[in-house]
Short mmCIF file of C-alpha atoms in Angstrom, two decimals:
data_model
loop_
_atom_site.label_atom_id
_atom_site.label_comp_id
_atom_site.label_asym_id
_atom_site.label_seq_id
_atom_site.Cartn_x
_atom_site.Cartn_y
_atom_site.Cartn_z
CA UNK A 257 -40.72 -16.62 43.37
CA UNK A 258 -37.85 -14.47 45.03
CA UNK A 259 -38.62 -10.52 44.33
CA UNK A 260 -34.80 -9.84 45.27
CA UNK A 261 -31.82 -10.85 47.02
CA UNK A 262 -29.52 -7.60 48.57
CA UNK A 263 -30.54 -4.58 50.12
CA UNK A 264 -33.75 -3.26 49.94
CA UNK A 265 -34.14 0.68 50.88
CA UNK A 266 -37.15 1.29 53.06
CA UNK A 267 -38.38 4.57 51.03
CA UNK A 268 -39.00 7.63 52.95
CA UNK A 269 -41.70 9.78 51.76
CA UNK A 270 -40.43 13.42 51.24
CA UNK A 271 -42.48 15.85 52.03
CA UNK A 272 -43.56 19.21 51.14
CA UNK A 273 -43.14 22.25 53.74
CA UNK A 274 -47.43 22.07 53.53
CA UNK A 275 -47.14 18.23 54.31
CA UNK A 276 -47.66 17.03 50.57
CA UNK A 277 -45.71 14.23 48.48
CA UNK A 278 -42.94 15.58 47.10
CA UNK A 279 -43.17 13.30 44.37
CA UNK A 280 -39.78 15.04 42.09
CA UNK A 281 -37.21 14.68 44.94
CA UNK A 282 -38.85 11.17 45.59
CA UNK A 283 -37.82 10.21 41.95
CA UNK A 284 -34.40 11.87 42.87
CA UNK A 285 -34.08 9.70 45.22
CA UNK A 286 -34.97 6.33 43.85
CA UNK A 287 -32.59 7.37 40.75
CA UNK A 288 -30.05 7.81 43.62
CA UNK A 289 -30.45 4.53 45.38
CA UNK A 290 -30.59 2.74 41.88
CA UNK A 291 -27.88 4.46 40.60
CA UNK A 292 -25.77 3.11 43.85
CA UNK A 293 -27.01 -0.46 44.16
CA UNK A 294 -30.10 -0.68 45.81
CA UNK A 295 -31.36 -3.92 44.53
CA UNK A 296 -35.25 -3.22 45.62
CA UNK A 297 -37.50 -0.30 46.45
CA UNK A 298 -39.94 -0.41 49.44
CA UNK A 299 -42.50 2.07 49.12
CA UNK A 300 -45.44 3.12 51.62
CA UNK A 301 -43.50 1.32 54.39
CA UNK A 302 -43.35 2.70 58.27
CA UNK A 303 -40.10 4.46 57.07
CA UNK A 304 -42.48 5.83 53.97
CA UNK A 305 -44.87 7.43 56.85
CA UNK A 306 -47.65 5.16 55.19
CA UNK A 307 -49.96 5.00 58.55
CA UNK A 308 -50.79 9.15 58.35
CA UNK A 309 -51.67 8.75 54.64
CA UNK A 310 -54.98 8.47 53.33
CA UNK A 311 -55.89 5.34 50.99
CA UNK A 312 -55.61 7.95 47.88
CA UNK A 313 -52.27 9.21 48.60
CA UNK A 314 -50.93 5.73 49.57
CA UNK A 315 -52.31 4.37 46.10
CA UNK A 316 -51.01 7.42 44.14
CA UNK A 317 -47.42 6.64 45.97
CA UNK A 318 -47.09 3.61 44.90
CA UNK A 319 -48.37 4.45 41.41
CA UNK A 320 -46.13 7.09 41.23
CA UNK A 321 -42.83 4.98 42.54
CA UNK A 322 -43.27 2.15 39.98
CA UNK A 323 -43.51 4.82 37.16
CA UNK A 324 -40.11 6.48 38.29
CA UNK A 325 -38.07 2.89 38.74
CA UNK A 326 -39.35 2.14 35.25
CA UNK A 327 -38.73 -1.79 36.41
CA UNK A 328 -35.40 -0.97 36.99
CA UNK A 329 -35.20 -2.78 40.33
CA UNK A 330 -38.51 -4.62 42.04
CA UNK A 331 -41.05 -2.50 43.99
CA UNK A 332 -42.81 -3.93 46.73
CA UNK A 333 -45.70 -2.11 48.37
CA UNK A 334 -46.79 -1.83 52.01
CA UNK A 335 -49.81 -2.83 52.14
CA UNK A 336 -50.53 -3.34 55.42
CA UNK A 337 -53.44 -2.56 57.87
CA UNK A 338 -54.97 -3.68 60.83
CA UNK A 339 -58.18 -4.42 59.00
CA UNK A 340 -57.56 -7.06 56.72
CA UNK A 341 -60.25 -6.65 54.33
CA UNK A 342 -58.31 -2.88 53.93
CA UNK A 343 -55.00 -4.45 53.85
CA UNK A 344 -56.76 -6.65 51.25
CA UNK A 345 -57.70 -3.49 48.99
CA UNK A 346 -54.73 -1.76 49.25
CA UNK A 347 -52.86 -4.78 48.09
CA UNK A 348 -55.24 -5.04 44.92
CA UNK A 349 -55.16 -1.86 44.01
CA UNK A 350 -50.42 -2.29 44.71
CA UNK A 351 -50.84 -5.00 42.67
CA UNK A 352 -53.16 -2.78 39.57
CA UNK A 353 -50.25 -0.06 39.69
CA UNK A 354 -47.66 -2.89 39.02
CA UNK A 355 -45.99 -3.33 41.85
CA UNK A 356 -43.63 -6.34 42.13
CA UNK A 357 -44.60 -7.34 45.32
CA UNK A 358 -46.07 -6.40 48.88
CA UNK A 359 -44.94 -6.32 52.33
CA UNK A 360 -47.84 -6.59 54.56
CA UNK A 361 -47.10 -6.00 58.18
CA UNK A 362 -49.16 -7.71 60.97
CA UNK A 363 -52.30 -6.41 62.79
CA UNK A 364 -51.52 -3.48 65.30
CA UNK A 365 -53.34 -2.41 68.08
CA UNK A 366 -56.08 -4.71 67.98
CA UNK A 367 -53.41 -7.86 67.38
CA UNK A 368 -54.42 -11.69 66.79
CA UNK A 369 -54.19 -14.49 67.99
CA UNK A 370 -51.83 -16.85 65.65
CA UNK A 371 -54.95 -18.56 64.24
CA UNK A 372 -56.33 -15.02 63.24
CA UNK A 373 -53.03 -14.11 61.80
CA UNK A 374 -53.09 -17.21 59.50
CA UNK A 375 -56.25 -16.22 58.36
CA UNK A 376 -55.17 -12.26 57.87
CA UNK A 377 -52.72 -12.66 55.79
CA UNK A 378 -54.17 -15.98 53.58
CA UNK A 379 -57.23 -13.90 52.94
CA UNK A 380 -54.32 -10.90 51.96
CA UNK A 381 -52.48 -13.49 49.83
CA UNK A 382 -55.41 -15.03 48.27
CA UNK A 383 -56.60 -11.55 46.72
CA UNK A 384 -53.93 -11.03 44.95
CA UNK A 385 -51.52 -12.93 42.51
CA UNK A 386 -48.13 -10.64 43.42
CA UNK A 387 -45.83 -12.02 46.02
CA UNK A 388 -46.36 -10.95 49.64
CA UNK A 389 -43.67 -10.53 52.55
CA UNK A 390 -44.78 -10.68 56.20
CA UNK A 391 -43.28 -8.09 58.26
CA UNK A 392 -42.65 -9.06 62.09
CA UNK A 393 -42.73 -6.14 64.05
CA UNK A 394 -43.75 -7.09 67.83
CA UNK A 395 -42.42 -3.63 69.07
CA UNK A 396 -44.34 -1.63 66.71
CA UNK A 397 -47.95 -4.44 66.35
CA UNK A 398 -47.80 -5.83 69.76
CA UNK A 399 -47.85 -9.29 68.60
CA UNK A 400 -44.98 -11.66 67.28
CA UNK A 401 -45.91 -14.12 63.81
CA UNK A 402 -44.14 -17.70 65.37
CA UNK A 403 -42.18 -19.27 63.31
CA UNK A 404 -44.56 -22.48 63.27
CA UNK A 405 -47.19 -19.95 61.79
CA UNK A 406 -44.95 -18.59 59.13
CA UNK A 407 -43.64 -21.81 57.58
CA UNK A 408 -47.31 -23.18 57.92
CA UNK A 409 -48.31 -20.18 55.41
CA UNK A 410 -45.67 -20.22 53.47
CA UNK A 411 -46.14 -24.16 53.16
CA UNK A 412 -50.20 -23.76 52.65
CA UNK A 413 -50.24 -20.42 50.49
CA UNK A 414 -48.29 -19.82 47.31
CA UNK A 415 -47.93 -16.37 47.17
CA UNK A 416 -46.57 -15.93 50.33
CA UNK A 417 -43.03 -16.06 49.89
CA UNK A 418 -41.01 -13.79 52.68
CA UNK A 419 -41.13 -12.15 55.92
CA UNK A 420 -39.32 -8.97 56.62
CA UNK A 421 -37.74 -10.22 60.69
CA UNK A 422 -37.44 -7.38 62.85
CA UNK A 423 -38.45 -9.15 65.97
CA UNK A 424 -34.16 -8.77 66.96
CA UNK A 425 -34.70 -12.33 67.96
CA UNK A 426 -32.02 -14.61 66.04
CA UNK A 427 -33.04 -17.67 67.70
CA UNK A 428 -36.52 -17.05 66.31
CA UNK A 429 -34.83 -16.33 63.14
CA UNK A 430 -32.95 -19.64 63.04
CA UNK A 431 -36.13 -21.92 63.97
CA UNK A 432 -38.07 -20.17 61.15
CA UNK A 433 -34.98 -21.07 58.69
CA UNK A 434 -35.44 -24.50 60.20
CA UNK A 435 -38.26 -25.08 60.12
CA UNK A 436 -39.00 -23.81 56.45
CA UNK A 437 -35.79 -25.45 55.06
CA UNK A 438 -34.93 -22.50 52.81
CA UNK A 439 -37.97 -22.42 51.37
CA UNK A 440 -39.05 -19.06 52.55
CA UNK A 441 -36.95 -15.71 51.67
CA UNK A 442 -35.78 -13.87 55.43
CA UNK A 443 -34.82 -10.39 55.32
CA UNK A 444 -33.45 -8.44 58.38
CA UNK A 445 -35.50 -5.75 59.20
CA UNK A 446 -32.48 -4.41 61.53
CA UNK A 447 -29.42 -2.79 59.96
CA UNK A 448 -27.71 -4.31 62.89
CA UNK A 449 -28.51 -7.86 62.03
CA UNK A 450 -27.84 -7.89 58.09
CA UNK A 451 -24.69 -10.46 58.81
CA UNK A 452 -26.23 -12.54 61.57
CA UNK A 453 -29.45 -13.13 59.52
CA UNK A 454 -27.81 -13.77 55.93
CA UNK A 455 -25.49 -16.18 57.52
CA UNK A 456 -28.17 -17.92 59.01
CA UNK A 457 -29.52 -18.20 55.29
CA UNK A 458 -31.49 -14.82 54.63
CA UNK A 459 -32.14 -13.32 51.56
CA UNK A 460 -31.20 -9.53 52.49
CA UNK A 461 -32.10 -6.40 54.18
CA UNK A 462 -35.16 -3.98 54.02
CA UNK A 463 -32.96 -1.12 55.48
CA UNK A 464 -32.94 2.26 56.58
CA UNK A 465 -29.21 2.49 56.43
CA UNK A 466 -29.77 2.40 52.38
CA UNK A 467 -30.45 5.93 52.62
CA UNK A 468 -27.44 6.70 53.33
CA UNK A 469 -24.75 4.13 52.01
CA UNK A 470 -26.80 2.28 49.91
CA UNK A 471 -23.74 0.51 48.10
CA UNK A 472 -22.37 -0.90 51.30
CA UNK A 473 -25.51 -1.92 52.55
CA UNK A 474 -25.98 -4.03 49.30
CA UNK A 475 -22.16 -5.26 49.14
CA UNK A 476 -22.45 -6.24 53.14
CA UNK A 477 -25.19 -9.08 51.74
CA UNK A 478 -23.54 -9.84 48.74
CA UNK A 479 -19.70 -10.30 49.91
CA UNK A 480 -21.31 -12.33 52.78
CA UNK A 481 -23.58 -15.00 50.45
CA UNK A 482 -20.52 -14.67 47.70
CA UNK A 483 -18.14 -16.18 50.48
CA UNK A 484 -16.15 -12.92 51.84
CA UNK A 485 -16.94 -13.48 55.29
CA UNK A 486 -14.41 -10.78 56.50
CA UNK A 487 -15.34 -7.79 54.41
CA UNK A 488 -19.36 -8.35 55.04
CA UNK A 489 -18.31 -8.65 58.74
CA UNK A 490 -16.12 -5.01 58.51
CA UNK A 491 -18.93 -3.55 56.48
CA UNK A 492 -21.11 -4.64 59.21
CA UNK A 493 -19.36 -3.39 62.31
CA UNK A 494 -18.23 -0.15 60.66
CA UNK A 495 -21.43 0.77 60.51
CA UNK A 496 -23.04 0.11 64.12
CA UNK A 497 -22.59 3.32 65.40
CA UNK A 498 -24.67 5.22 62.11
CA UNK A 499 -26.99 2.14 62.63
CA UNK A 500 -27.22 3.59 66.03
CA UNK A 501 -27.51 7.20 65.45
CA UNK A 502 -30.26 6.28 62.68
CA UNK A 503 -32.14 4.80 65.39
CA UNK A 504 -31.42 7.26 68.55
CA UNK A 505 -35.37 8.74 67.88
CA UNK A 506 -38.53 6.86 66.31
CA UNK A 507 -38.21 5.82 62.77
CA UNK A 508 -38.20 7.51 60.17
CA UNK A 509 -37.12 10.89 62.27
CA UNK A 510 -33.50 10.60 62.26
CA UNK A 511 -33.32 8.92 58.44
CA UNK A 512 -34.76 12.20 57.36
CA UNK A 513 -32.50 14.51 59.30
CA UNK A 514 -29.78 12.44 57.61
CA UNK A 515 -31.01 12.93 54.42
CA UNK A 516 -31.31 16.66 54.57
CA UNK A 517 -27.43 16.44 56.01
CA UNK A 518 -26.88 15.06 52.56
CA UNK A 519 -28.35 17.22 50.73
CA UNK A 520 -32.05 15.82 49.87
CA UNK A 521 -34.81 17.98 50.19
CA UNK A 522 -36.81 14.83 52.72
CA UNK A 523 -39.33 17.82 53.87
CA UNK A 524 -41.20 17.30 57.41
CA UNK A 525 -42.80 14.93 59.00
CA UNK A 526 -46.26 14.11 59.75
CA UNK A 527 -47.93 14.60 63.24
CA UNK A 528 -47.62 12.43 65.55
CA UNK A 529 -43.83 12.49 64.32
CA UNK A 530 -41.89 15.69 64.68
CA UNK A 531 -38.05 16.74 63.29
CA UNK A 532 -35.16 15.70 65.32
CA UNK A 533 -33.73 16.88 68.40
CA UNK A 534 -30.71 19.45 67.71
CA UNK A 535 -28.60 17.19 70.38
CA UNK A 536 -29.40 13.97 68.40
CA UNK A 537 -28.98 15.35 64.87
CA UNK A 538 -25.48 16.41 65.99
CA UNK A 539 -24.73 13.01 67.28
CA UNK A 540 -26.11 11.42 63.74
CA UNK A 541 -23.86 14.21 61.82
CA UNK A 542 -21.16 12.91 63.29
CA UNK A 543 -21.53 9.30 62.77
CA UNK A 544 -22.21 9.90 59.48
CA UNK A 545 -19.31 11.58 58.94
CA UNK A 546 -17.13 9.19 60.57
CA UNK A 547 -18.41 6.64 58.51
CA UNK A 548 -17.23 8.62 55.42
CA UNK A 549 -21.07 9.77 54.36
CA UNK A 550 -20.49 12.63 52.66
CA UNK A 551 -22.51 15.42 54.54
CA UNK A 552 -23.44 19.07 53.07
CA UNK A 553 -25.26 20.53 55.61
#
């Protein structure tokens, strides 16, 4: 029940100068990511700016984003909420625009205990009949899915198949892939773990770092599950300091910057979020640069 295996691109959401979808350079830029190897798109994510949309733009996202990849590559839909009978919804209606999958983060803000996430995300899972992927972000939700309650979902519920790992803990990583016995897809949710995590018997990335070099990101998981140890581990390392630079202000500021530098129209953000800091874009210029992005602004 794998959606993919390889890099993932964590979608932005361009923008409008009003604050609108920008729904033609969005196509341009799933053509773009498709046309260099991007093996799944992410849509309505926290890169997408998903948590300042309303439920009818998030919907109409989605919709729109499977129409343009045309089932080229899978589409998996964030779906997540802190409410789960919303999360619930907004799976349903992921699911009605014929999305491949979902990515469903866990509760922020008002958290759960590990009993109430069970019951979150089986009452997610058990409302649709599309794949879901956890998402494990303790820096962003406050709370951390153990890796006991993982494999006892993925064990107890059929459509839960994944979890997007960005708790930067391999150790946790490694007891989930224990415990589970490769029966649950792992995908780093840091561009600084791809190698670590696939080594350890991942699946992928759901990356940031797709935006911009979106056939290295793919080739640093495939070389590494094909056997070419070396040239995942260069691909890897080379990249660290953009990795850095992509990450030197709250995601998805700097991703954006770097995707005007390239030449995309990726529009502003939406309050709380604001554009990036002159000092930091030059840093993330450079760094792309180095790593032999081509740059145009």
């Amino acid at each position: 029940m794998s959606i993919f295996t390889g890099a993932g691109v964590a979608l932005i959401t361009p923008m409008h100068e009003d604050g609108s979808v920008n729904y033609e350079e969005m196509e341009r830029i799933v053509n773009d990511q498709i046309l260099n190897g991007t093996d799944a798109i992410i849509v309505c994510g926290t890169t997408g700016e998903a948590s300042t949309m309303t439920h009818e733009e998030h919907i109409e996202t989605i919709k729109a984003c499977v129409d343009m990849t045309k089932k080229r590559v899978p589409v998996i839909a964030g779906t997540g909420s802190n409410c789960t009978a919303t999360a619930a919804y907004l799976s349903k209606e992921a699911q009605n625009a014929g999305a491949d999958g979902v990515l469903v983060v866990s509760p922020y803000y008002n958290k759960a205990t590990q009993a109430g996430l069970k019951k979150h995300f089986t009452e997610i899972a058990k409302a649709i009949d599309i794949p879901v992927i956890l998402y494990n972000i303790p820096g962003r939700t406050g709370v951390n899915i153990q890796p006991k309650t993982i494999a006892d979902m993925v064990a107890e519920v059929e459509n839960i198949i994944g979890v997007k790992e960005a708790s930067g803990d391999l150790s946790q990583v490694a007891e989930l892939l224990s415990l589970t016995q490769g029966e649950i897809d792992v995908y780093s949710g840091n561009d600084d773990q791809i190698v670590p995590i696939v080594a350890l018997g991942g699946k992928g990335v759901i990356s940031v770092l797709s935006h911009v070099a979106p056939k290295d990101t793919h080739d640093m998981v495939i070389k590494l599950i094909e056997g070419d140890v070396e040239g995942s581990r260069n691909l890897q390392l080379k990249y660290i300091p953009l990795i850095t630079a992509l990450f030197s202000e709250v995601n998805p500021i700097p991703v954006k910057a770097a995707m005007e530098l390239m030449g995309f129209q990726a529009g502003p953000l939406r309050m709380p979020l604001t554009r990036m800091e002159e000092a930091h874009k030059q840093v993330l210029r450079q760094a792309m640069i180095d790593a032999g992005v081509k740059v145009i602004g």
